[in-house]
mmCIF file of C-alpha atoms (C1' of nucleotides) in Angstrom:
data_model
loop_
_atom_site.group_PDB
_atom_site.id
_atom_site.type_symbol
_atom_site.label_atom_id
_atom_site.label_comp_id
_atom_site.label_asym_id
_atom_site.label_seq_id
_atom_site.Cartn_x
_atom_site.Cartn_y
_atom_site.Cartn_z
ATOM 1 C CA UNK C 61 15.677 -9.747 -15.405
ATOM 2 C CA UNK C 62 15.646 -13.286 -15.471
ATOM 3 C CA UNK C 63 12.260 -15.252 -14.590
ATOM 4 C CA UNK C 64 13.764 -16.597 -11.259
ATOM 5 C CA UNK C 65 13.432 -12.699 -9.673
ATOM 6 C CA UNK C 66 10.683 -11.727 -11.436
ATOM 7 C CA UNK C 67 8.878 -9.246 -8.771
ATOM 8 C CA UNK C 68 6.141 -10.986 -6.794
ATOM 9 C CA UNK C 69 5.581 -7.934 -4.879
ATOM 10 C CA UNK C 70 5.045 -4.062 -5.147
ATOM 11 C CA UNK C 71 5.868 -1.214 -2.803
ATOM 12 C CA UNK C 72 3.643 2.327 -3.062
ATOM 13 C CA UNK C 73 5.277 5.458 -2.517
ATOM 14 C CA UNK C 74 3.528 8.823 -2.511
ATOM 15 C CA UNK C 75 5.898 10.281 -5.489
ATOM 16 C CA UNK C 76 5.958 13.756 -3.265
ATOM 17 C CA UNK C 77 7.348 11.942 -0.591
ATOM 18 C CA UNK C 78 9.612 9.289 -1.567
ATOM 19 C CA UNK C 79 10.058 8.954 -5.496
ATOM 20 C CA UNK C 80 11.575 5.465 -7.680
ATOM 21 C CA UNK C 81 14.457 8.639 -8.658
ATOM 22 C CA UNK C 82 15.091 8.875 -4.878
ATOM 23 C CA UNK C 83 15.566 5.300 -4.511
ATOM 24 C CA UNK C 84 18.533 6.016 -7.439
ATOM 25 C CA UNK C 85 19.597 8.662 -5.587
ATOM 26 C CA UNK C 86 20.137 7.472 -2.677
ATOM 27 C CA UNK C 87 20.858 3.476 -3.399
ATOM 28 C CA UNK C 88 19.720 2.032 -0.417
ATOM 29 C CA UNK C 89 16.890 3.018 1.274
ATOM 30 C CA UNK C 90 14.781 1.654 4.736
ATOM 31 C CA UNK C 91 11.350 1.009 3.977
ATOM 32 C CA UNK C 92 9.371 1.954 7.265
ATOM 33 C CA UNK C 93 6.054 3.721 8.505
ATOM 34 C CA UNK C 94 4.096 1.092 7.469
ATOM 35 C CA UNK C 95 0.639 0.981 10.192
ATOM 36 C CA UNK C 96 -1.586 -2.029 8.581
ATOM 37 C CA UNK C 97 -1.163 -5.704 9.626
ATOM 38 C CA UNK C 98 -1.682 -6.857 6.785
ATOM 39 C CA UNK C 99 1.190 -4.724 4.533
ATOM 40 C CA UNK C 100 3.236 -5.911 7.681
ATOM 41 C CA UNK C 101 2.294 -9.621 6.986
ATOM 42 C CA UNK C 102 3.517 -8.604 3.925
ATOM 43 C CA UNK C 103 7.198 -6.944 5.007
ATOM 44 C CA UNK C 104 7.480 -10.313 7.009
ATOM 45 C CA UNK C 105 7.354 -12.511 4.476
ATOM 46 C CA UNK C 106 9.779 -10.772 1.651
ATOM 47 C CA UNK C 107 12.944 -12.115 1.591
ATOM 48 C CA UNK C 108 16.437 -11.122 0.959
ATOM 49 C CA UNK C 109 16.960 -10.896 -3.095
ATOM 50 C CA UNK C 110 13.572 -10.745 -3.278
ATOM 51 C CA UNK C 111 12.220 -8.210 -6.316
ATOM 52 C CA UNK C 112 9.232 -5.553 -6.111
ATOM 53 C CA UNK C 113 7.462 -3.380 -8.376
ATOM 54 C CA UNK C 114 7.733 0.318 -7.064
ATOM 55 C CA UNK C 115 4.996 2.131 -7.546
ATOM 56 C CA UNK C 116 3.654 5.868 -7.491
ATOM 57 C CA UNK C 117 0.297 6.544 -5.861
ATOM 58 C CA UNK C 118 -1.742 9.920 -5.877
ATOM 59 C CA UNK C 119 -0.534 11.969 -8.501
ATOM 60 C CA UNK C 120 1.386 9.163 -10.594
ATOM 61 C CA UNK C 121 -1.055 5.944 -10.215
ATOM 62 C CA UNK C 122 1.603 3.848 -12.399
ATOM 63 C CA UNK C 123 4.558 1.478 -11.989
ATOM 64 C CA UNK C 124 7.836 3.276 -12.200
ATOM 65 C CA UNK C 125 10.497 0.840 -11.317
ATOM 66 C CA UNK C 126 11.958 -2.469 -9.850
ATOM 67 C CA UNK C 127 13.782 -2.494 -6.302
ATOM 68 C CA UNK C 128 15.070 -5.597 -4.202
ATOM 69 C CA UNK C 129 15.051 -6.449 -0.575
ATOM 70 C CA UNK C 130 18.620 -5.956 0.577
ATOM 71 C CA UNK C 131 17.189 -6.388 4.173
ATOM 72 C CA UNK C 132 14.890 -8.909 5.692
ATOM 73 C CA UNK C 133 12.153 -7.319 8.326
ATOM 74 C CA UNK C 134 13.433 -6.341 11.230
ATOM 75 C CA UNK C 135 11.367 -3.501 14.136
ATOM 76 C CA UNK C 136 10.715 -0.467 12.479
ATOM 77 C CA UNK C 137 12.810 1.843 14.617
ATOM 78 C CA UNK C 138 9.971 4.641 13.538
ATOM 79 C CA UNK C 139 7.711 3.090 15.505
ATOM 80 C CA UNK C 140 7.338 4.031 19.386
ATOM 81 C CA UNK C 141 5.072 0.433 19.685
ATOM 82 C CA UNK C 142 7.590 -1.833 19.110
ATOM 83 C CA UNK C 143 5.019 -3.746 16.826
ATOM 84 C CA UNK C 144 5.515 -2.851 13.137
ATOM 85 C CA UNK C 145 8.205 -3.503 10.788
ATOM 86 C CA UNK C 146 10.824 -2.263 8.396
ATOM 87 C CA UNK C 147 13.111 -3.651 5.350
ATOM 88 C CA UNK C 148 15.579 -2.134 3.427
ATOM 89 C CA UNK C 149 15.539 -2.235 -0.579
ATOM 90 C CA UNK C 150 17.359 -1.071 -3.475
ATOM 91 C CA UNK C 151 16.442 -0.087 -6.915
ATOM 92 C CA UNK C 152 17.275 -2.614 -9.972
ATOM 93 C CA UNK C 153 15.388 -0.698 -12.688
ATOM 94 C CA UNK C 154 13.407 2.343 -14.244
ATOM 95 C CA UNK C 155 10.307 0.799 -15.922
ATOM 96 C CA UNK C 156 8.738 2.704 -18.744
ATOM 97 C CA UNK C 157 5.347 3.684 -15.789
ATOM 98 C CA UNK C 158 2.775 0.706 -16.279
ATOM 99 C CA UNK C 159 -0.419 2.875 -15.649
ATOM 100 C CA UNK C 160 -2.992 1.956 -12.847
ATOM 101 C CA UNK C 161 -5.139 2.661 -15.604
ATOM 102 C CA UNK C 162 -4.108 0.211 -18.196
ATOM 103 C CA UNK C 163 -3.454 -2.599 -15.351
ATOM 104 C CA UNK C 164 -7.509 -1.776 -14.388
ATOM 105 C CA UNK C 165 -7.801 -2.917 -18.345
ATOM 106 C CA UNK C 166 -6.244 -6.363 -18.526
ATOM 107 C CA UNK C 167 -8.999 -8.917 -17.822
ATOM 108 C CA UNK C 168 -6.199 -11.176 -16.407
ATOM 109 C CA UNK C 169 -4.786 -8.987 -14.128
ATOM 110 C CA UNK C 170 -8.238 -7.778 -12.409
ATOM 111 C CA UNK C 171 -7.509 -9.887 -9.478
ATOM 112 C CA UNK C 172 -4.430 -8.308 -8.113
ATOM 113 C CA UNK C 173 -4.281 -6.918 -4.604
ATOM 114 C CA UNK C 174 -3.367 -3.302 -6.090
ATOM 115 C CA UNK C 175 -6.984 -3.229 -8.235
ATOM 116 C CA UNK C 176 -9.125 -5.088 -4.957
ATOM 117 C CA UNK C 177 -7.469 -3.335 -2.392
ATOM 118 C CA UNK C 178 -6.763 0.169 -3.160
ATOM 119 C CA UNK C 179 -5.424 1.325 0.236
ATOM 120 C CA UNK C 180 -3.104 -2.134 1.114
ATOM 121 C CA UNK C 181 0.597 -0.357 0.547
ATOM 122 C CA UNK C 182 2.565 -3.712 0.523
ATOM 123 C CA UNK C 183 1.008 -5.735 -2.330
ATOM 124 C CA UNK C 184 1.843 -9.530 -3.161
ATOM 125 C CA UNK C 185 1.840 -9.980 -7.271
ATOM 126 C CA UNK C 186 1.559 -13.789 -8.091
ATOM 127 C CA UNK C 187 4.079 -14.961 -10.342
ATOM 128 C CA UNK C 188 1.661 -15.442 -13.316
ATOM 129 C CA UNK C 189 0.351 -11.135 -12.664
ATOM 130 C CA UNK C 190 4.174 -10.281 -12.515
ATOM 131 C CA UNK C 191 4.695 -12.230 -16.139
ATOM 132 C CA UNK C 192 1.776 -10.195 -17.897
ATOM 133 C CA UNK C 193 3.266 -7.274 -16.502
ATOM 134 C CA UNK C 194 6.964 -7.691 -17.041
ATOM 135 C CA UNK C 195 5.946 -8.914 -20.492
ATOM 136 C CA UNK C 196 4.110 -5.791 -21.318
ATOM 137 C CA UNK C 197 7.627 -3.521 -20.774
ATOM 138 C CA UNK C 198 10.103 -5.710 -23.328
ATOM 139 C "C1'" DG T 1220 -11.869 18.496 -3.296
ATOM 140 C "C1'" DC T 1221 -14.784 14.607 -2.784
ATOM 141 C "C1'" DC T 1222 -15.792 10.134 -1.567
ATOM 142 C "C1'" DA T 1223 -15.354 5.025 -0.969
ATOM 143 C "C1'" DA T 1224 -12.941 1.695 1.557
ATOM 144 C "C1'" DC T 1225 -11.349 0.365 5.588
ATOM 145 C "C1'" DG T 1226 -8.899 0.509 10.076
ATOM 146 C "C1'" DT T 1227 -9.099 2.169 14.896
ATOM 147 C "C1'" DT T 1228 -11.086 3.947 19.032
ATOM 148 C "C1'" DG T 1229 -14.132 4.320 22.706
ATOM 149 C "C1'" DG T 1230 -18.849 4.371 24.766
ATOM 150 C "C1'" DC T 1231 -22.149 1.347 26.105
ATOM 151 C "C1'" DG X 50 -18.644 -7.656 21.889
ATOM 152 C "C1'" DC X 51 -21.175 -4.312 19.139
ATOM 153 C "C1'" DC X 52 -21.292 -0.234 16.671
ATOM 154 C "C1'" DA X 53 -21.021 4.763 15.901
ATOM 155 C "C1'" DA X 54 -17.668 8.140 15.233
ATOM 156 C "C1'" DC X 55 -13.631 9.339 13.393
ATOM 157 C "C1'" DG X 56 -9.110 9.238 10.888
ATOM 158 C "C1'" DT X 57 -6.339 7.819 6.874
ATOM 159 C "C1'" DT X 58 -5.402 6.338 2.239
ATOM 160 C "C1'" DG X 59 -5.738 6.727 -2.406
ATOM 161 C "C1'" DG X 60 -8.504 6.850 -6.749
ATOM 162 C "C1'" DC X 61 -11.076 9.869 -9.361
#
DNA sequence: GCCAACGTTGGC
DNA sequence: GCCAACGTTGGC
């Protein structure tokens, strides 16, 4: 992973629902049902190649996994108000999981969008949060 | 299972 | 336009 597509976002997936391992399974995958402006603010502004952290809420509270935007946002076809959006990713890689936990730890990282707002599903990761984290898995 | 955070809805 | 009621999400 070089530092040019280091992931300056992160996806949450209820594991029960849609797992990192289904993401493998399946290869491709459209990212949709998303119902907040501000996650869609979010969707809007990822861009093709673009990476993301994947990570497991509920049960799993950790980072699993990398994926990439394969598709840029486009109407989520799940939606019968024409108003929210979808994109389509892929996986890159399995992550030993990065606990909630142990990101709730690092002083540095106590700023992200994932600790401050627990319920926002599309999360931007500035490049220097996305270095301490990266770092932490080599 | 509970509760905090927060978004939405609808009465006024 | 305010705010109470209610629904959803997600951490604990």
């Amino acid at each position: 992973l070089s530092p040019l597509n280091l992931p300056r976002w992160l996806l949450k997936s209820e594991p029960h629902v849609f797992s990192y391992a289904d993401l493998v399974r399946k290869g491709r995958e459209m990212w949709d049902g998303v119902r907040n402006h501000q996650a869609k603010a979010n969707l809007a502004a990822m861009a093709v190649g673009d990476t993301a952290f994947f990570y497991h809420s509920q049960t799993d509270r950790a980072i699993v996994g990398i994926c990439r935007v394969v598709k840029a946002a486009y109407l989520d076809p799940t939606d019968a108000s024409g108003k929210f959006l979808a994109l389509d990713i892929e996986p890159v890689q399995a992550l030993t999981p990065i606990s909630l936990a142990w990101l709730k730890q690092q002083p540095a990282l106590a700023g992200m969008s994932l600790i401050k707002q627990s319920r926002l599903s599309v999360c931007p990761i500035t490049a220097d949060e996305s270095h301490r984290i990266i770092s932490l898995t080599n």
